[in-house]
Short mmCIF file of C-alpha atoms and ligand atoms in Angstrom, two decimals:
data_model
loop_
_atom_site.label_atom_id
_atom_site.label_comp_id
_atom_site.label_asym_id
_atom_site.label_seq_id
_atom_site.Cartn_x
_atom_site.Cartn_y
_atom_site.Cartn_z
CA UNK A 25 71.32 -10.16 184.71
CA UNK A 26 70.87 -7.81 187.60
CA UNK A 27 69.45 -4.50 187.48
CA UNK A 28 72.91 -2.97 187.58
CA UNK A 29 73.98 -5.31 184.77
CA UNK A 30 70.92 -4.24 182.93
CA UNK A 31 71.72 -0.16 183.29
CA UNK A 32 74.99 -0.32 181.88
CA UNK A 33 74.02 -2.63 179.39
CA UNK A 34 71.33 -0.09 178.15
CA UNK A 35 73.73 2.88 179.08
CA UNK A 36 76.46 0.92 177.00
CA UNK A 37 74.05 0.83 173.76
CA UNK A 38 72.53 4.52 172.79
CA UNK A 39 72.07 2.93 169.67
CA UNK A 40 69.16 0.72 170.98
CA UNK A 41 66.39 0.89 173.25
CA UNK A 42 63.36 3.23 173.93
CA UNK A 43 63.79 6.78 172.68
CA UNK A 44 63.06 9.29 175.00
CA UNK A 45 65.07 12.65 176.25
CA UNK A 46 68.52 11.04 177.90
CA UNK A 47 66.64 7.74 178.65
CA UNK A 48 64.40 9.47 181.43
CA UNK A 49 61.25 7.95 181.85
CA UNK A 50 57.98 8.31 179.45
CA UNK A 51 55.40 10.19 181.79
CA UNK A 52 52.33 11.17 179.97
CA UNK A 53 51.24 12.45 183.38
CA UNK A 54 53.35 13.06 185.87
CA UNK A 55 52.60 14.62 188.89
CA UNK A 56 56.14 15.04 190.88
CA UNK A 57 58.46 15.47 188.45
CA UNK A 58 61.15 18.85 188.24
CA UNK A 59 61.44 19.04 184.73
CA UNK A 60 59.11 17.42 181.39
CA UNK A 61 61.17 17.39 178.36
CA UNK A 62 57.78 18.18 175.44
CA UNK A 63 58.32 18.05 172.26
CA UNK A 64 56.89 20.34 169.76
CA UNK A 65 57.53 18.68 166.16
CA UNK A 66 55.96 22.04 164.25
CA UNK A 67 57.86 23.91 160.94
CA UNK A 68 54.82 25.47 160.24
CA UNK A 69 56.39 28.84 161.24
CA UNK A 70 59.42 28.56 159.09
CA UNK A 71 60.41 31.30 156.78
CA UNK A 72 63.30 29.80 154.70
CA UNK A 73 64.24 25.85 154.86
CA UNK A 74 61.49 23.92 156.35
CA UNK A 75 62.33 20.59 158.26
CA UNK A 76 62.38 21.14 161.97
CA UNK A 77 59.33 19.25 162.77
CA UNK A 78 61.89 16.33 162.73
CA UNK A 79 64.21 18.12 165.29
CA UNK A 80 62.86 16.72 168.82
CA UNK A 81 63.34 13.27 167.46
CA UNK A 82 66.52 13.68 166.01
CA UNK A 83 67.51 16.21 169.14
CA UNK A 84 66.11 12.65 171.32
CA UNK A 85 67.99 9.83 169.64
CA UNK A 86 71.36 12.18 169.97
CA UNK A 87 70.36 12.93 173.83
CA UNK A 88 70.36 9.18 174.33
CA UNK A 89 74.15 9.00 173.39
CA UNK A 90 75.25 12.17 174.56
CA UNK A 91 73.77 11.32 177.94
CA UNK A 92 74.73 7.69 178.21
CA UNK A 93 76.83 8.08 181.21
CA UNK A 94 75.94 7.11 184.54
CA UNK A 95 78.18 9.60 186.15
CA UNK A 96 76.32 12.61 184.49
CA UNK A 97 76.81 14.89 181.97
CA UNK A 98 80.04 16.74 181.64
CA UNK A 99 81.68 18.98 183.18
CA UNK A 100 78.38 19.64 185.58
CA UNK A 101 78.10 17.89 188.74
CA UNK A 102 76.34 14.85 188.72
CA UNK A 103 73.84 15.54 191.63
CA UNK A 104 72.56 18.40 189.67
CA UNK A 105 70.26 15.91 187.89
CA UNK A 106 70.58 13.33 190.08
CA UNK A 107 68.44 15.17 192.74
CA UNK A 108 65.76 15.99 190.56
CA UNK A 109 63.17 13.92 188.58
CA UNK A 110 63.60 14.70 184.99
CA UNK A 111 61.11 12.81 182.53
CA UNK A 112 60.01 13.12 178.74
CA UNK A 113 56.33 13.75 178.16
CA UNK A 114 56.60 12.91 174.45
CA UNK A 115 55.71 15.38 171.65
CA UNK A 116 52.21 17.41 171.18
CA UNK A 117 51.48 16.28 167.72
CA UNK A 118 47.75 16.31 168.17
CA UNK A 119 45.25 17.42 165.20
CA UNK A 120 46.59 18.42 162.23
CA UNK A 121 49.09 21.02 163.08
CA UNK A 122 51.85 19.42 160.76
CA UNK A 123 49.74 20.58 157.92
CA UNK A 124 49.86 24.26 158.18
CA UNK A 125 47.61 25.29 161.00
CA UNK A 126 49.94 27.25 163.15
CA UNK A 127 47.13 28.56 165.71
CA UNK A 128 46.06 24.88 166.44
CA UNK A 129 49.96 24.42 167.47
CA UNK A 130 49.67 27.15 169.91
CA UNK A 131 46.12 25.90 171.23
CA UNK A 132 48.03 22.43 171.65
CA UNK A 133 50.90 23.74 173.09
CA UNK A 134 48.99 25.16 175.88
CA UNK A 135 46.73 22.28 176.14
CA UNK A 136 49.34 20.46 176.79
CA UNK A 137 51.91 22.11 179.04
CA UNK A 138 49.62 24.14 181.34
CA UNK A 139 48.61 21.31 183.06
CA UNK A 140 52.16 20.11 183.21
CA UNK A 141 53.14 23.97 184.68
CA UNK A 142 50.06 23.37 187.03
CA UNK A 143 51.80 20.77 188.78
CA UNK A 144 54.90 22.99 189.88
CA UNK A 145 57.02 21.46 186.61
CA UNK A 146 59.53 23.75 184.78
CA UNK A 147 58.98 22.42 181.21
CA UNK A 148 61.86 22.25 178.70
CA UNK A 149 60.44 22.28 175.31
CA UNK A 150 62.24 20.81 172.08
CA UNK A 151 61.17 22.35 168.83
CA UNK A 152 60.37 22.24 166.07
CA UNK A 153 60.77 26.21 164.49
CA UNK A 154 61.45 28.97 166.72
CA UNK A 155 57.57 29.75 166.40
CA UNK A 156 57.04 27.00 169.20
CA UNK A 157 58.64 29.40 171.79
CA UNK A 158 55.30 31.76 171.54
CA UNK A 159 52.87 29.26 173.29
CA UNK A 160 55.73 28.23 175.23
CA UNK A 161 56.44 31.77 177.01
CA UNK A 162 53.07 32.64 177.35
CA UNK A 163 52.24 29.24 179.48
CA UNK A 164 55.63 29.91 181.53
CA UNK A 165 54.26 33.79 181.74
CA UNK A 166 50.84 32.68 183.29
CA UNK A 167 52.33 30.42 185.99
CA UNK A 168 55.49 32.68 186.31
CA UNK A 169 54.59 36.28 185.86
CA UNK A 170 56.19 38.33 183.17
CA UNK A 171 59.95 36.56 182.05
CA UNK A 172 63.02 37.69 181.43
CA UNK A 173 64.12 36.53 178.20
CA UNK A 174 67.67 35.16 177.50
CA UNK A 175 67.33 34.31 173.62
CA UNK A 176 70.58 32.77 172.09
CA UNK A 177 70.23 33.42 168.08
CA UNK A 178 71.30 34.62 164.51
CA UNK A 179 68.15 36.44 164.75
CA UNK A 180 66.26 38.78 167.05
CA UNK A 181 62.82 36.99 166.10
CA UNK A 182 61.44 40.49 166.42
CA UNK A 183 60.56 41.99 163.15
CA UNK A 184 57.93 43.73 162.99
CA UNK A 185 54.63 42.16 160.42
CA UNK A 186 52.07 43.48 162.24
CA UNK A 187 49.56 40.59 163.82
CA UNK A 188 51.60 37.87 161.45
CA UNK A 189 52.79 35.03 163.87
CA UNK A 190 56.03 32.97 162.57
CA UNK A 191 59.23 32.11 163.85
CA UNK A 192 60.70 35.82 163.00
CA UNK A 193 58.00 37.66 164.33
CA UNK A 194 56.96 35.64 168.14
CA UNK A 195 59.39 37.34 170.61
CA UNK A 196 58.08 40.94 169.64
CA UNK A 197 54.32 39.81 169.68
CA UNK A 198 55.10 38.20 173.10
CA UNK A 199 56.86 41.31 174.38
CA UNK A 200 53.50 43.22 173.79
CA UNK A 201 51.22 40.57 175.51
CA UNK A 202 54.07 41.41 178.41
CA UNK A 203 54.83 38.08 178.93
CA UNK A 204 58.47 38.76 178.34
CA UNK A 205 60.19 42.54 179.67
CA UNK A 206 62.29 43.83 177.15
CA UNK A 207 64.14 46.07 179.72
CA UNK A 208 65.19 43.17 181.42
CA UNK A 209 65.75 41.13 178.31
CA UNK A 210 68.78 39.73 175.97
CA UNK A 211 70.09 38.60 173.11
CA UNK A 212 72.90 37.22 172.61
CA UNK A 213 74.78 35.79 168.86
CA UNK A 214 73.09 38.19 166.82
CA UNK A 215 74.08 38.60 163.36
CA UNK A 216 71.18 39.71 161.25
CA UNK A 217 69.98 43.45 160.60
CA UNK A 218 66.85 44.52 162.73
CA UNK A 219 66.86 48.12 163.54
CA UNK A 220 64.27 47.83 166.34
CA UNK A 221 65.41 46.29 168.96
CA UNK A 222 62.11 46.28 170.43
CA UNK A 223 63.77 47.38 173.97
CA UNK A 224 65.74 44.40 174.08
CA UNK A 225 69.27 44.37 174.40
CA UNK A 226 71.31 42.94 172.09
CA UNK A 227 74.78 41.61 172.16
CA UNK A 228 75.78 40.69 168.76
CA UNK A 229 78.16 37.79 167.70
CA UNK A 230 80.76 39.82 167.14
CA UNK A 231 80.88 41.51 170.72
CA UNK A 232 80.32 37.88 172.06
CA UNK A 233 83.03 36.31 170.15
CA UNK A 234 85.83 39.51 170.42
CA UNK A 235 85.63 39.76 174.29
CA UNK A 236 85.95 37.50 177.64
CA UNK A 237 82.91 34.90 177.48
CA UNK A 238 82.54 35.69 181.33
CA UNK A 239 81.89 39.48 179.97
CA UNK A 240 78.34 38.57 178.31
CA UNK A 241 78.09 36.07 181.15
CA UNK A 242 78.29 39.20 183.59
CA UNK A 243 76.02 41.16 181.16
CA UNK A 244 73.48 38.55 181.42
CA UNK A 245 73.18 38.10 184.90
CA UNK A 246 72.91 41.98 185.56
CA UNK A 247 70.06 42.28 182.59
CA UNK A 248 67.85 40.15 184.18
CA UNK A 249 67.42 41.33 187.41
CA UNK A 250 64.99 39.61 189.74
CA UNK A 251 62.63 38.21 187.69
CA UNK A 252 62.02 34.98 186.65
CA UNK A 253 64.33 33.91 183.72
CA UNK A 254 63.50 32.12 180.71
CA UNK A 255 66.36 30.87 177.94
CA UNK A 256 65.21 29.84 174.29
CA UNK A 257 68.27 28.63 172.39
CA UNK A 258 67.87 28.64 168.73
CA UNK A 259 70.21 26.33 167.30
CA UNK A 260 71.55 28.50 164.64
CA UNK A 261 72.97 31.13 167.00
CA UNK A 262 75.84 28.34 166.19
CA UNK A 263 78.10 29.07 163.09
CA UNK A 264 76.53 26.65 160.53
CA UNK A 265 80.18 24.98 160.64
CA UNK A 266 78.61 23.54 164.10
CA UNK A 267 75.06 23.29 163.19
CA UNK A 268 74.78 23.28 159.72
CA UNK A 269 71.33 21.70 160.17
CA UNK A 270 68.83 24.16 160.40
CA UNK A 271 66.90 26.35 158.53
CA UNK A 272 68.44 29.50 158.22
CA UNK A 273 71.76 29.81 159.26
CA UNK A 274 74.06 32.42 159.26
CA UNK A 275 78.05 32.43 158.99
CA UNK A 276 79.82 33.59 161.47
CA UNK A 277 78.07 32.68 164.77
CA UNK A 278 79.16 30.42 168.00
CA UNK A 279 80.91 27.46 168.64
CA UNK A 280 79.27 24.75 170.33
CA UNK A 281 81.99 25.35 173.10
CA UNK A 282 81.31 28.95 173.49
CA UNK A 283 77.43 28.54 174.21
CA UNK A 284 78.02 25.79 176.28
CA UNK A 285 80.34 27.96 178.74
CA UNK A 286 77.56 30.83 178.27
CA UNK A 287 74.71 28.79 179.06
CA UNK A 288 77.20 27.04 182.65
CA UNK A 289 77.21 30.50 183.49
CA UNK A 290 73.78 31.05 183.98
CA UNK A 291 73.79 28.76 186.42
CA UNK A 292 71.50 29.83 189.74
CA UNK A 293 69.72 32.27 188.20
CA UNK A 294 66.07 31.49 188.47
CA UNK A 295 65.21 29.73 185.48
CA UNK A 296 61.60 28.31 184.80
CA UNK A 297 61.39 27.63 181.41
CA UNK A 298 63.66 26.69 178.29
CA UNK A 299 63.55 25.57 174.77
CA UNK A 300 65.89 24.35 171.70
CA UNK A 301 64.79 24.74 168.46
CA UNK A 302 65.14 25.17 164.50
CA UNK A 303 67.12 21.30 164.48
CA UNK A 304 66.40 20.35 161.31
CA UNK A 305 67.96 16.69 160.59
CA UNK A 306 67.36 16.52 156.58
CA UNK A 307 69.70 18.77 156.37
CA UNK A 308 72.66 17.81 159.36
CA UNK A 309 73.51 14.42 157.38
CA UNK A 310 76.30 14.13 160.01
CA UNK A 311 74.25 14.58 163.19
CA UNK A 312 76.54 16.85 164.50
CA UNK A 313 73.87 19.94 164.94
CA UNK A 314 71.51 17.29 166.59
CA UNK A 315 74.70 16.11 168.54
CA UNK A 316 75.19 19.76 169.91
CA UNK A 317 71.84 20.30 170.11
CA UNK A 318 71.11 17.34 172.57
CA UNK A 319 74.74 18.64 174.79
CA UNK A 320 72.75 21.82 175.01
CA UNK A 321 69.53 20.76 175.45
CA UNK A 322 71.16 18.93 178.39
CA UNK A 323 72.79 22.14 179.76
CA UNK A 324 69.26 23.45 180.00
CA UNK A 325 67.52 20.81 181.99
CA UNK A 326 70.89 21.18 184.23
CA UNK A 327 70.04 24.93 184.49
CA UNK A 328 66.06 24.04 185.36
CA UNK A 329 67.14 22.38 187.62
CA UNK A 330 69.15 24.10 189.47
CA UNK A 331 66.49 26.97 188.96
CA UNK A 332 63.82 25.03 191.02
CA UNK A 333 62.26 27.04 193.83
CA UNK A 334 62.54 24.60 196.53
CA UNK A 335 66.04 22.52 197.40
CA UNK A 336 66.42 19.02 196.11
CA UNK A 337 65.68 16.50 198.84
CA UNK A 338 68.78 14.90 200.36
CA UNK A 339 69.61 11.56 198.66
MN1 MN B 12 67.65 31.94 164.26
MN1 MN B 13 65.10 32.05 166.25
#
């Protein structure tokens, strides 16, 4: 067999093979790569249904199917990717952070993908609870400057328990570390009371789902400005008819379709950091919120990399 025998082969069987993010290649140390997939397997932050410390596995073995083909991932162009090196650093699963030490997960998190942001990488991160995003926007915040947030969600993640740290609570403690500028921040799928917005705006589902797509596209683009852009998708800003796995969902939300044409049209805005999170795959005995899940995750290394600061190299 040749070596283009052996990729389709491999690209021919996503049920076999060596799990990592879309089949890239397992760098526990890369140096020159665009974008490291990390995995944060952590539910320690989870206020309702626990379970998403299986997600980047699940959101993994999914990514290997939904990104089988050789001619790329549809509808983007296949260059996109192609131009860029895109590998899967594995998960930070170190200590004993399954166990209900939520601080150690943000140590780890850091430990980990600081060193990774060091090297010029824009990290994609795939959680795990929506608690993982903390660690994550503060590293992107220290190599970055303070973010504009793009947060796709049921929830606005910012209610307000004083100093308590969970995945309901990160995105307004990480607003007042200014790593994230609400005035140049947005939400987008909300359906879930909060009346502080914490200076964020917020476009709930309903305004998504009753107007043009390209109108909260246009919104979007405007809110963020200049600065540097960072997009954490919870999974759950789907309707649970598309992503019933997860741990608190909420009727009446997105369909896969919709985000996917929301997240294409961020395309070219400068964006150097991402996450998906709250896949939780006791609970999707189908697959089909890991299946989305992975179609978006792969929208957002797509978007990293077409938010890299310096053009591809020719190929
Ligand atoms: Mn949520
Ligand atoms: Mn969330």
């Amino acid at each position: 067999m040749d070596d283009a025998d052996d990729v389709y082969a491999i690209a021919s069987a996503p049920f076999a093979g060596p799990l990592t993010f879309a089949r890239a290649p397992f760098d526990r140390d890369p140096t020159d790569a665009d974008i490291v997939v990390v995995g944060v397997p952590f539910d320690g932050g989870t206020t309702y249904r626990p379970g998403a410390r299986l997600g980047p596995r699940a959101v993994r073995e999914q990514s290997v199917y939904v990104g089988q083909y050789p001619w790329g991932h549809w509808p983007w162009d296949a260059q996109v990717l192609a131009e860029r090196r895109l590998v899967d650093w594995g998960d930070i699963a170190g200590t004993v952070f399954w166990a209900g030490y939520p601080q150690r997960m943000v140590r780890d998190v850091r430990a980990a993908v600081d060193p990774l942001l060091a090297t010029g990488a824009s990290v994609l991160g795939l959680g795990g609870d929506h608690m993982v995003a903390y660690p994550l926007v503060a590293a992107t915040a220290e190599r970055h400057g303070p973010l504009a947030l793009v947060h796709i969600d049921a929830h606005s993640d910012t209610w307000d328990m004083g100093d308590d740290l969970n995945h309901g609570t990160m995105f307004r403690l990480a607003a007042q570390e200014g790593w994230i500028v609400p005035d140049h921040s947005i939400q987008v799928g909300i359906r879930t009371p909060n009346p502080d917005t914490c200076g964020f705006r917020v476009v709930d589902a309903d305004t998504v789902l009753d107007r043009p797509l390209a109108e909260t596209v246009a919104e979007v683009r405007a809110r963020v400005g200049g600065l540097p852009v960072y997009v954490s998708f919870d999974i759950d800003a789907l309707d649970p008819a598309f992503a019933p796995g997860t741990g608190t969902p909420v009727a009446g939300g997105l369909t896969t379709r919709e985000a996917r044409v929301l997240l294409r049209g961020l395309a070219g805005l400068r964006i150097v950091g991402a996450d998906l999170v709250e896949v939780a795959p006791a609970l999707d005995p189908s697959d089909a919120t890991a299946i989305a899940a992975a179609t978006l995750a792969l929208d957002l290394a797509h978007l990293l990399a077409l938010g890299r600061p310096e053009p591809a190299p020719a190929v």
